[in-house]
Short mmCIF file of C-alpha atoms in Angstrom, two decimals:
data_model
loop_
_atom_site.label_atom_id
_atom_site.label_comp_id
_atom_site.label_asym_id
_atom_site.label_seq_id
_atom_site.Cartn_x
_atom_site.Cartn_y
_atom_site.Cartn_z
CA UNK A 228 129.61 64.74 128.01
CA UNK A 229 128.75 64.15 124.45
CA UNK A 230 128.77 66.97 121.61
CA UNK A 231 126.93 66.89 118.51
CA UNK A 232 128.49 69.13 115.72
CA UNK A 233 125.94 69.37 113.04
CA UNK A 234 127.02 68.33 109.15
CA UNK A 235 124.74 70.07 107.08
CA UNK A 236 127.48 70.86 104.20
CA UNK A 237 128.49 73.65 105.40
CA UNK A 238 132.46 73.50 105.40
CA UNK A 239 134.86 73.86 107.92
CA UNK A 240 133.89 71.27 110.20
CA UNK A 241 136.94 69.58 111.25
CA UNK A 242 138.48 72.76 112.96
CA UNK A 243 134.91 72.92 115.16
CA UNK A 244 135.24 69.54 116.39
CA UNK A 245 139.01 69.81 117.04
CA UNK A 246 138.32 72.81 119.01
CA UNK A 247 135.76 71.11 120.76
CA UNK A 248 138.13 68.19 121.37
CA UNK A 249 140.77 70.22 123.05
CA UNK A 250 138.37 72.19 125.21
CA UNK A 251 136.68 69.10 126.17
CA UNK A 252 139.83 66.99 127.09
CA UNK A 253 141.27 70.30 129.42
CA UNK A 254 138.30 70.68 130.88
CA UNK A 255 138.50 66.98 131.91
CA UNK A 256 134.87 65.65 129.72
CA UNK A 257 135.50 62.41 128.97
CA UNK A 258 132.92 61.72 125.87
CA UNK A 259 132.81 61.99 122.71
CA UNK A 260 132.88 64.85 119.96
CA UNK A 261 130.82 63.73 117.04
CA UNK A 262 130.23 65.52 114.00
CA UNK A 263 126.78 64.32 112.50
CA UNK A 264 123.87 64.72 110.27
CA UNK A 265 121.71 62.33 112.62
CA UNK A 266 119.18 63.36 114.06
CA UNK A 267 118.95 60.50 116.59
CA UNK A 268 122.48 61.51 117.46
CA UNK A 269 122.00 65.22 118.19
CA UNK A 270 118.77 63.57 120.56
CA UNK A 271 121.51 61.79 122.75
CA UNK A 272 123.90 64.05 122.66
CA UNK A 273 124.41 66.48 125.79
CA UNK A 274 125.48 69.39 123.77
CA UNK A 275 124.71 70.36 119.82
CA UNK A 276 126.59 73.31 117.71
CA UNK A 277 125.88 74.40 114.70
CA UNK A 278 128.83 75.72 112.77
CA UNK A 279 128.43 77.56 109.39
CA UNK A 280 130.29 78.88 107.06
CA UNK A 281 128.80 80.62 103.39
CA UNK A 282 125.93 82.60 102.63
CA UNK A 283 122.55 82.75 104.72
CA UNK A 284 120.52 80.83 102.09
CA UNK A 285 122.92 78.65 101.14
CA UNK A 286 123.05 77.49 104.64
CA UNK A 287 119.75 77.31 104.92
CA UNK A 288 118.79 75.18 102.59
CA UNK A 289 121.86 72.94 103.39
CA UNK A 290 120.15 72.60 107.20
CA UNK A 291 116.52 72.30 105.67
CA UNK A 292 117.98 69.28 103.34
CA UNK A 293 119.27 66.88 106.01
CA UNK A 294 116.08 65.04 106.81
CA UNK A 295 114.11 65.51 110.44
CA UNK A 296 116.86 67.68 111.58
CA UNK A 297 114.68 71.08 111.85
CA UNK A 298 112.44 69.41 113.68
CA UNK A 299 114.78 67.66 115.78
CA UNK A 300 116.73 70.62 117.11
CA UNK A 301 113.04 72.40 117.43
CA UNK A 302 112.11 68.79 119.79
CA UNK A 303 115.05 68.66 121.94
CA UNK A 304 116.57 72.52 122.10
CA UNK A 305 113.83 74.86 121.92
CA UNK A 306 111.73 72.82 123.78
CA UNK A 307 113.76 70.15 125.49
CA UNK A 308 116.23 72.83 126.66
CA UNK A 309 119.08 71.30 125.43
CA UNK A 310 122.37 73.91 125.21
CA UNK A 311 122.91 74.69 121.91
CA UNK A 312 125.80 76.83 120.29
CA UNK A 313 125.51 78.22 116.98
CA UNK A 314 128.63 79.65 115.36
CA UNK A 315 128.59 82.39 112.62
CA UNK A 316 126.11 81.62 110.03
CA UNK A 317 125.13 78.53 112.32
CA UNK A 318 124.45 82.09 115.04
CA UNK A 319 122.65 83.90 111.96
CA UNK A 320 120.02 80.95 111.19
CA UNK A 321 118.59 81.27 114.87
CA UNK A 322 116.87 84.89 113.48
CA UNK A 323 113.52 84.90 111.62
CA UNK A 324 114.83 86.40 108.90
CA UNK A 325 117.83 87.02 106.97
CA UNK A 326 118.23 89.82 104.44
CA UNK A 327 121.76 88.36 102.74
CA UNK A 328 120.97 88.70 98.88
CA UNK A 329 117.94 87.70 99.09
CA UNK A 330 115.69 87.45 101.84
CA UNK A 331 115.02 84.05 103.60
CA UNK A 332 113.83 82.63 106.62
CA UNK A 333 115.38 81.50 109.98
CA UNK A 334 114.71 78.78 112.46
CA UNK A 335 112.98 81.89 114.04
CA UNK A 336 114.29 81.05 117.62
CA UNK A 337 115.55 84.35 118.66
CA UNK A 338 113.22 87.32 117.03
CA UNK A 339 115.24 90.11 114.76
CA UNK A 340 116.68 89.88 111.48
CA UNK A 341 120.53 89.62 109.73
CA UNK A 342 121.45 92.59 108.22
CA UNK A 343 124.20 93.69 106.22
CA UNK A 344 126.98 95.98 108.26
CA UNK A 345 126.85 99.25 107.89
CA UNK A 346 130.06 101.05 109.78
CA UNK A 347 129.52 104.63 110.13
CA UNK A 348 133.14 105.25 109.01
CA UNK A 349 133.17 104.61 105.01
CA UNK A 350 136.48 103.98 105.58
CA UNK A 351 135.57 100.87 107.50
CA UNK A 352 136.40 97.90 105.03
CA UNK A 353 133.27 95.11 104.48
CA UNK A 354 133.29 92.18 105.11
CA UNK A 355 134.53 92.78 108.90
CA UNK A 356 137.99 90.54 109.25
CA UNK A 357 139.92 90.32 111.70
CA UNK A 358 140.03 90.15 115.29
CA UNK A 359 138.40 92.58 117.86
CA UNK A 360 136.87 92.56 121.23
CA UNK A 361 133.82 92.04 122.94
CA UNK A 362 131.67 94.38 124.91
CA UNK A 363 129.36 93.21 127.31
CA UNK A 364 125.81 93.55 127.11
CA UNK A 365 124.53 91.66 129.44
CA UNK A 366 126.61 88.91 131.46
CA UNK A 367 126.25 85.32 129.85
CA UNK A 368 127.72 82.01 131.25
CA UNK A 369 129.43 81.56 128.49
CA UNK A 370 131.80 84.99 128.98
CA UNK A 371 132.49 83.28 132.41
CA UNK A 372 136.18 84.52 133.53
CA UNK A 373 136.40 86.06 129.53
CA UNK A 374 138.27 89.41 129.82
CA UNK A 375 135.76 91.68 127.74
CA UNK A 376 135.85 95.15 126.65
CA UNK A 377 138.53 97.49 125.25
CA UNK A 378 141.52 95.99 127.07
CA UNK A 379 140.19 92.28 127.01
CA UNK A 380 140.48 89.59 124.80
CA UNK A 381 139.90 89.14 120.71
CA UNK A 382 137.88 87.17 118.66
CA UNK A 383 137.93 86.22 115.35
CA UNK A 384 135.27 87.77 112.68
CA UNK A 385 134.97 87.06 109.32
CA UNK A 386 131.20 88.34 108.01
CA UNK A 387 129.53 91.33 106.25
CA UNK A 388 126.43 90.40 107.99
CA UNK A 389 125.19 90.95 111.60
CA UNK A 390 122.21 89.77 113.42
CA UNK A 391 120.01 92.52 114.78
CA UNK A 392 117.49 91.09 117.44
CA UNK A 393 114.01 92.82 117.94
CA UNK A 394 114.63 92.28 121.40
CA UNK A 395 117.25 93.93 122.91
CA UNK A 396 117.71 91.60 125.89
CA UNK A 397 118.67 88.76 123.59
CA UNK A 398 121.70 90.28 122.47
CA UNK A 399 124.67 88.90 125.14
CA UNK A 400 127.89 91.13 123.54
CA UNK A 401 128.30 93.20 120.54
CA UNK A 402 131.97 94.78 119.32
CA UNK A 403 132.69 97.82 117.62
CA UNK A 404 132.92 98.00 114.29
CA UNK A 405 131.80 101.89 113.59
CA UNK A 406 129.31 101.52 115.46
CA UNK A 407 128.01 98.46 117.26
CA UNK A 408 127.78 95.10 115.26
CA UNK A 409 126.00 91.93 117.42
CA UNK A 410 128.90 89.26 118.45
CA UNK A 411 126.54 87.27 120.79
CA UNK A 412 123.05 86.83 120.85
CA UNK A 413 121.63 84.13 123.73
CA UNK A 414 118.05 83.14 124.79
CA UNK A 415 117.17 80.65 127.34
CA UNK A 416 119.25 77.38 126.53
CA UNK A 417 120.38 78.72 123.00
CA UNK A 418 123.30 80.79 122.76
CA UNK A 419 125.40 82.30 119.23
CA UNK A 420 128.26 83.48 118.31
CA UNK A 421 129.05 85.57 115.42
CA UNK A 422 133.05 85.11 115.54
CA UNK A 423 134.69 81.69 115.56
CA UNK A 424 135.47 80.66 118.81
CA UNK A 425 137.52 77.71 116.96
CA UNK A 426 139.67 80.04 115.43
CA UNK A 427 140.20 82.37 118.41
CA UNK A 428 142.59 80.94 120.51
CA UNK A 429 142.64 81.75 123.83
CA UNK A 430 138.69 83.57 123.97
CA UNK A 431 137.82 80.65 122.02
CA UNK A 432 138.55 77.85 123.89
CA UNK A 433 137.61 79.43 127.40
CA UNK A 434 134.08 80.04 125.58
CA UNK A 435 133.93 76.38 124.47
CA UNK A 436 134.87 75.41 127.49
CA UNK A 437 132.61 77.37 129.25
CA UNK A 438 129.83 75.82 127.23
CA UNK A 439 130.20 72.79 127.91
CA UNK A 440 130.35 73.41 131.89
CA UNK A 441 127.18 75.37 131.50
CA UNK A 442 124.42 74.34 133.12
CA UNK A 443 121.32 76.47 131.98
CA UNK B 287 138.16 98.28 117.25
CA UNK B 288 139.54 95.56 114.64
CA UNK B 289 143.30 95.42 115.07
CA UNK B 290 145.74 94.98 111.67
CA UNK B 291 146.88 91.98 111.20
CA UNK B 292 150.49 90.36 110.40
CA UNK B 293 150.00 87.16 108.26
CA UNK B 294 153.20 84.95 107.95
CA UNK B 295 153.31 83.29 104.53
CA UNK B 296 154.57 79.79 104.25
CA UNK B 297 155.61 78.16 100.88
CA UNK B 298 154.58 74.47 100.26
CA UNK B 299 156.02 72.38 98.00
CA UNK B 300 155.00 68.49 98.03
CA UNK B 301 153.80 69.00 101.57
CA UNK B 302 157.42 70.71 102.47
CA UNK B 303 157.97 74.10 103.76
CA UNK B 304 160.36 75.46 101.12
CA UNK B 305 163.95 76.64 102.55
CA UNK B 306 162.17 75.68 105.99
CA UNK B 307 161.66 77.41 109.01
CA UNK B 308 164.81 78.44 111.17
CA UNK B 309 163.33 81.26 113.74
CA UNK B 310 163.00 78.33 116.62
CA UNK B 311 163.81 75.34 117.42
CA UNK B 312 161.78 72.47 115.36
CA UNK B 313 162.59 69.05 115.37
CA UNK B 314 161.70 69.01 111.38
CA UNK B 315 162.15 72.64 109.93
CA UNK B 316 160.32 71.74 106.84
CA UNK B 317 157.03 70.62 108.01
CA UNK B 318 154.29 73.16 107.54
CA UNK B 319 152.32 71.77 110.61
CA UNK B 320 154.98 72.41 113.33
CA UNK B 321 155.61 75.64 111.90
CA UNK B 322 152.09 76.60 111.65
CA UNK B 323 151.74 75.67 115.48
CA UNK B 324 154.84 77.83 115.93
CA UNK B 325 153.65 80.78 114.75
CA UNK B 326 149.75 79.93 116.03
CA UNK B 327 151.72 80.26 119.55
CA UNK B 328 153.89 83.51 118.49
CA UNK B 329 150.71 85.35 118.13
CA UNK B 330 150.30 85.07 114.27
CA UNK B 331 147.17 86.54 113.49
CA UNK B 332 146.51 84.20 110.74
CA UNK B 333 148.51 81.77 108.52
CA UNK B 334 148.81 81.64 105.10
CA UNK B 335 150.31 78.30 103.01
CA UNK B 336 150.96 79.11 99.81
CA UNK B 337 151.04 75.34 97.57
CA UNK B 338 153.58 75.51 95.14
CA UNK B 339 153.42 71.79 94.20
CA UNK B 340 153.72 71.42 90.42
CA UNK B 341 151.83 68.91 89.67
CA UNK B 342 147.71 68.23 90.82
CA UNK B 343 148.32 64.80 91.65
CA UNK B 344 150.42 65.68 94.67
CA UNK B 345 147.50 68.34 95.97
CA UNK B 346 146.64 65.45 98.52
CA UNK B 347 149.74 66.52 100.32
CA UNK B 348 148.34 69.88 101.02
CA UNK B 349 145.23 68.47 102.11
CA UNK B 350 146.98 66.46 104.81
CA UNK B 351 149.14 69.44 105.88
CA UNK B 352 146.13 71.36 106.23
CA UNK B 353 144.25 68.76 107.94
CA UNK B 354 146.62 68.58 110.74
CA UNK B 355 147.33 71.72 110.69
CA UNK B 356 143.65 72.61 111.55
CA UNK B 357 144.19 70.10 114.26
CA UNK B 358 147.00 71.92 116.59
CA UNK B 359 146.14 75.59 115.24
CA UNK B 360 142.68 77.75 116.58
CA UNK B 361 143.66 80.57 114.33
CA UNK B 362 142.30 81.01 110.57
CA UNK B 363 144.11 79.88 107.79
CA UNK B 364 144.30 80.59 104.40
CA UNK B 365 145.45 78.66 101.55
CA UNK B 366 146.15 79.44 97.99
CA UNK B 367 147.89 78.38 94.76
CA UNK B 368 146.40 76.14 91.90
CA UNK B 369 142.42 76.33 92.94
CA UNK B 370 140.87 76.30 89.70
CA UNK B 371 137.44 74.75 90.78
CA UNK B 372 134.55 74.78 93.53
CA UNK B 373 135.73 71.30 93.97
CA UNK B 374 139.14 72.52 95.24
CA UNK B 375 138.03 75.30 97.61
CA UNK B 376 135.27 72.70 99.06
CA UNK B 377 138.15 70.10 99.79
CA UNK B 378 140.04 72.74 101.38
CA UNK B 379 137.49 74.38 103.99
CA UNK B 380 136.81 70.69 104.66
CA UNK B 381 139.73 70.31 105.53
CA UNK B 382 140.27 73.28 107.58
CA UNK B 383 141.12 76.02 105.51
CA UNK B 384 139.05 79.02 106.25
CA UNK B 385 139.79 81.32 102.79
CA UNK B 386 141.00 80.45 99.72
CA UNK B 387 143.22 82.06 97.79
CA UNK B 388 142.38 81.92 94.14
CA UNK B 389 144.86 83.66 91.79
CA UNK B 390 145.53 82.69 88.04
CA UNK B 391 142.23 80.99 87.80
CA UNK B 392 140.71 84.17 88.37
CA UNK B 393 142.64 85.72 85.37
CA UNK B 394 142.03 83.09 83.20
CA UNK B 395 138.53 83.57 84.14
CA UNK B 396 136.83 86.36 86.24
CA UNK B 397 133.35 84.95 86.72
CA UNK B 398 134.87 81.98 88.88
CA UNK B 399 135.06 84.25 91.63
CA UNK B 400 131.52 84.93 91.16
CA UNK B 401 130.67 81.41 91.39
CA UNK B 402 132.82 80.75 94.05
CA UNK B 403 131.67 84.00 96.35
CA UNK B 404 127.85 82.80 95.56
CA UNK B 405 128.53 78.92 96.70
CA UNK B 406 130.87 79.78 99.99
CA UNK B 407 130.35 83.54 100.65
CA UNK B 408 132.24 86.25 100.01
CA UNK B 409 134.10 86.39 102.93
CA UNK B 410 135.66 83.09 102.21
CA UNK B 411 137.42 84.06 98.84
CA UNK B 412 140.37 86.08 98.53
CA UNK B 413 142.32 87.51 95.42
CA UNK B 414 145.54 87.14 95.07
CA UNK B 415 146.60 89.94 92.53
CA UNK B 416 150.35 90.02 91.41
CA UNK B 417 151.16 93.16 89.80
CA UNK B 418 154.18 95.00 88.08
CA UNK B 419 154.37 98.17 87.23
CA UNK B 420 153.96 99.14 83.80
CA UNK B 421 154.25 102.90 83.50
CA UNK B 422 157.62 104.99 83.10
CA UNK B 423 159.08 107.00 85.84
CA UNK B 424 157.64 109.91 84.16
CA UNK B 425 154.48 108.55 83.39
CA UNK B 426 150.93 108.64 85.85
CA UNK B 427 151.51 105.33 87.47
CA UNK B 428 149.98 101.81 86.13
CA UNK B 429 150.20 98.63 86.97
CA UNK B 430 149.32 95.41 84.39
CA UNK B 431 148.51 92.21 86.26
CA UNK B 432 151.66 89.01 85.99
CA UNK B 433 151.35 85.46 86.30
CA UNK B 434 153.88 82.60 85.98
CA UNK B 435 155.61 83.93 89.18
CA UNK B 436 155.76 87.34 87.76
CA UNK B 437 157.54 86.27 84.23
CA UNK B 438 154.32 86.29 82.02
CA UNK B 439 152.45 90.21 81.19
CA UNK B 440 148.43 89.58 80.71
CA UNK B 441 147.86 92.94 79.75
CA UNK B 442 145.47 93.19 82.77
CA UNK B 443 145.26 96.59 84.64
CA UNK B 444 145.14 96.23 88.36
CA UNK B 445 143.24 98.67 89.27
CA UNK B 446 140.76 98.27 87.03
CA UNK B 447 141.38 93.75 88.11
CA UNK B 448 140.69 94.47 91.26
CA UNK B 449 137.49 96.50 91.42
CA UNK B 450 136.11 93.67 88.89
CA UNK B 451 136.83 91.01 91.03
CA UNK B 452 135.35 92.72 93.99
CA UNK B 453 131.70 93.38 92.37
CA UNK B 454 132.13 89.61 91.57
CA UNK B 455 132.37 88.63 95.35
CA UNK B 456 136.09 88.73 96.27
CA UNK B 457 135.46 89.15 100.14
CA UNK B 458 139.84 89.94 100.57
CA UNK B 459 142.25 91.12 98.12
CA UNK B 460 146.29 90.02 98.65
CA UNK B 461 148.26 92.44 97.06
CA UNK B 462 151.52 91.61 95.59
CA UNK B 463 153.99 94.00 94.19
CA UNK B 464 156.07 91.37 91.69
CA UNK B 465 158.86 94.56 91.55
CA UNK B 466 159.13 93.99 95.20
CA UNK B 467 158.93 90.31 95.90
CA UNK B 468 162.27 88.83 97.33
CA UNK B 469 163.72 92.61 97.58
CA UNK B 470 163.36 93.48 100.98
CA UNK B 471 162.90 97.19 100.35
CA UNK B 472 159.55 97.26 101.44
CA UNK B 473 156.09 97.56 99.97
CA UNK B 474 155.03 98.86 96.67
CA UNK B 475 152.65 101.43 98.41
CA UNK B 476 150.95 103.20 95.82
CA UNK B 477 150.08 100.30 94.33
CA UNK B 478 148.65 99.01 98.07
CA UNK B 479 146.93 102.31 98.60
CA UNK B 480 145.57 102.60 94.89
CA UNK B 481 144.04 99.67 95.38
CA UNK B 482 142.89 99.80 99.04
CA UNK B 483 141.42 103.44 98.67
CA UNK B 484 139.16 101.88 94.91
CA UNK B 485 137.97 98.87 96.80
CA UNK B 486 135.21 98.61 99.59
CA UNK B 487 136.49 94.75 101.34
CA UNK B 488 139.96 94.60 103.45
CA UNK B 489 143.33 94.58 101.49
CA UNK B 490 146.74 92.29 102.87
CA UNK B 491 149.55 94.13 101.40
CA UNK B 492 152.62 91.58 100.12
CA UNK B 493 155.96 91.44 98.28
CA UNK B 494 158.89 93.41 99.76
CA UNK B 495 159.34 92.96 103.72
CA UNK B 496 162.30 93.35 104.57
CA UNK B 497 162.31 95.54 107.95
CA UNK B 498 159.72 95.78 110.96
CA UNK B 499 159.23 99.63 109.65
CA UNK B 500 158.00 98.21 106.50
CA UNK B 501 155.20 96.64 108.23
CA UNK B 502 153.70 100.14 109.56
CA UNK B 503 154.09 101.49 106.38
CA UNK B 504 151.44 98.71 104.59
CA UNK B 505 149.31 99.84 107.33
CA UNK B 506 149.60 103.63 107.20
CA UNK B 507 150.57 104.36 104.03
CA UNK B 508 149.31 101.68 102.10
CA UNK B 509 146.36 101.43 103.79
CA UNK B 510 145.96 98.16 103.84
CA UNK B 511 143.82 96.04 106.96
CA UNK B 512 146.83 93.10 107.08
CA UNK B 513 150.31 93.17 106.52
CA UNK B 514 151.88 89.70 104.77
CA UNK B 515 155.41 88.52 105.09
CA UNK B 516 157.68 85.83 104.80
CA UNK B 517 161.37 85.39 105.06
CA UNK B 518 161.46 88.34 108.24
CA UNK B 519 159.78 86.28 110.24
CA UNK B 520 161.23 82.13 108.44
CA UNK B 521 164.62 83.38 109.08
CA UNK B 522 164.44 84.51 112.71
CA UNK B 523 165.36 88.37 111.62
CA UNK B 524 161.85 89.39 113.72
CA UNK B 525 159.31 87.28 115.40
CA UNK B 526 155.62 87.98 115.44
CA UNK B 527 155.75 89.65 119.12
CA UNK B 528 158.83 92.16 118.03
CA UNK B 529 156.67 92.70 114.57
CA UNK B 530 153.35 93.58 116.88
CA UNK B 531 155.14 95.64 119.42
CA UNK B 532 156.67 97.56 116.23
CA UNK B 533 153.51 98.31 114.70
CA UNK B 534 151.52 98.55 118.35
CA UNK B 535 154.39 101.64 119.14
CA UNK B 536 153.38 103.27 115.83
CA UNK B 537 150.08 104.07 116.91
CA UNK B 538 148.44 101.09 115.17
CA UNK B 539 146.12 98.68 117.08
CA UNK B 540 147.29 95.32 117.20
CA UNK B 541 146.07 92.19 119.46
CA UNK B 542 148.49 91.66 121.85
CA UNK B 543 146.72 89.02 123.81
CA UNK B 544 148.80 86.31 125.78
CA UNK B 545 148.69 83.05 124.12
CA UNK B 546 147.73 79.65 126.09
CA UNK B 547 148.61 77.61 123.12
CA UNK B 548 152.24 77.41 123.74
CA UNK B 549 151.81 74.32 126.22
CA UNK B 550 151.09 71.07 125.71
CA UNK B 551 148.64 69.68 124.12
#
């Protein structure tokens, strides 16, 4: 089991792969975690995140700069069907569009848009930080054995954006933030997170484990 | 529904937790890392090092304690004291830090935050306002911005500080009363809540813990999103769990979830 954590200059990498480490040495994956801006390395690897950490464009930009990797992920995970995990705005770039400052396009993967949050309670504080829980949309292999809902367990979110997708059925778990703001969106072999499961202890590394066990 | 949060503080000097951490046992008391993991498995909801090392040479030691602190620890971090550049928060989230702390830099000069916010998003850059106030007991109350540890006046109103520093892209603001630092009586809360009710992005209320009560009070009456402490929890007077059940029976939502990362690893 190999992972390929994508380095696109987008910060906080080390804590991803260490996170991936762990999960991958309890769940007994013997492999390697490698954090890369190869393209030739996310083609032989079994798995591929995409973290991301700083504004939508930004990000962008940062992904569009590292040479064949676009087309890359487009060749082996939207059409190879390799799992992929994106993680906050590494989760955000999978939309068409996002609407952070300006407005800027996606990979396009998963239809909808990222929006800023809007809580119904003005009391509500932006960006949304902090830790809350997940409620199910629809049930993902990822959430395998994941306590969700009210009573379950928390995940960490730090982001004043969400992702909305056009299509409801692509959306995998939202929490409640006045209102509900998107926390997973999946589609075929491509799944996102908005909260960081490598800063969420306990939900975090069940999800990471449970991503690399999945078999889509 | 996002639960508050309780943020232990830790003081770094040349890679050293200063007056080290007694509340269980370590084999080194002073190193940042083990009590990071400590507290990771107590439940702390995040971790804050606070780099008190003189000199910018030595800033390579805080590096390395974050580095292997982001190694044991799946819970965010933030780290603050002396970032005066984009170069300094960069090495930092590379090295595991997930918000930076940016305080006298951003007096010197506001628009930093602005450039900061723009390169690594808002919700990556925190404040870190120390305030004293200013006005007399008979007087509507005002508080003027300190640096230097509280010794030096800029002349800066808070209030006024803080909203600025918001509309430049401060995604957190860490409050610090510098009349209640070290004092143990508890939060300055109109100066939390003045500042909480002006701004629209989550405030951490600081300086003053000295009892598990206190805690609530950030939270209720200072409305503030995250409560920040230091010596109630270094000192073994309250751990994390006592602090959460505290605030948890006072109506306020906490995460209470079991930790795994207590084992081995």
């Amino acid at each position: 089991m190999s992972v390929a954590i994508i380095d696109y200059g987008s910060g906080n990498l080390r804590s991803a792969a260490k996170a991936f480490e762990r999960a991958a040495r309890e769940a007994g994956y013997a492999g390697a975690v490698q954090v890369t801006a190869d393209p030739d390395v996310v083609r032989r690897a079994d798995r591929v995140v995409l973290p991301g950490v700083g504004a939508f464009a930004d990000c962008k930009a940062g992904l569009d700069a590292v040479p064949g990797m676009v087309e890359t992920l487009d060749e082996v995970v939207l059409r190879g069907g390799k799992p992929f995990l994106g993680i906050c705005v590494g989760m955000q770039l999978l939309a068409a569009r996002g609407r952070e400052k300006a407005t800027t396009e996606g990979l396009g993967w998963i239809g909808g848009e990222v929006r800023l949050i809007t809580p119904a309670d003005p009391a509500l504080k932006v960006p949304h930080m902090g830790w809350n829980t997940l409620d199910l949309v629809r049930p993902h292999p990822i959430l395998a054995d994941v306590p969700t809902g009210e009573r379950g367990l928390h995940a960490y979110f730090v982001h004043s954006y969400h992702f909305v997708p056009d299509d409801p059925a692509h959306g995998v778990a939202t929490t409640d933030y006045g209102g509900p703001v998107t926390a997973i969106v999946g589609r075929d072999t491509v799944v996102g997170t908005q909260f960081h499961p490598e800063k969420s202890q306990t939900l975090g590394l069940a999800l990471i484990r449970n991503f690399l066990a999945w078999r889509p | 529904m996002l639960k508050a949060r309780v943020i232990p503080c830790l003081d770094v000097k040349d890679g050293r937790v200063v007056k080290g951490v007694n509340f269980v046992d370590l084999r080194d008391a002073g190193d940042p890392v083990e009590a990071a993991a400590a507290y990771d498995a107590a439940g702390a909801d995040e971790l804050c090092f606070l780099d008190i090392t003189a000199s910018h040479e030595a800033r390579g030691t805080l590096l390395d304690v974050v580095e292997r602190t982001a190694a044991l620890c799946f819970m965010p971090v933030t780290v603050g004291g002396g970032i005066r550049t984009n170069d300094d928060i960069r090495a930092l989230l590379l090295a595991g830090a997930d918000k930076v702390s940016i305080n006298s830099a951003a007096v010197a000069d506001r628009s930093f935050v602005g450039r900061a916010a723009d390169k690594f998003g808002d919700q990556c850059i925190v404040v870190s306002i120390d305030a004293k106030r200013v006005s007399g007991p008979d007087e509507a109350p005002r508080w003027e911005i300190f640096t230097h540890g509280g010794r030096k006046a800029t002349g800066i109103d808070a209030l006024a500080f803080a909203e600025d520093v918001v509309r430049l892209g401060a995604g957190e603001l860490l409050v610090t009363s510098m009349d209640r630092d070290g004092t143990k009586i508890g939060f300055d809360l109109p100066l939390t809540r003045a500042i909480a009710d002006r701004v629209t992005v989550p405030v951490i209320a600081s300086g003053g813990v000295g009892t598990l009560d206190h805690l609530v009070e950030g939270i209720l009456q200072g409305h503030a999103t995250a409560v920040l402490a230091a010596s109630i929890f270094h000192f073994g007077t309250h751990t994390i769990g006592e602090a959460k059940a505290h605030m948890a029976a006072a109506g306020i939502p906490m995460r209470l979830d079991p930790s795994e990362l207590a084992g081995p690893r």
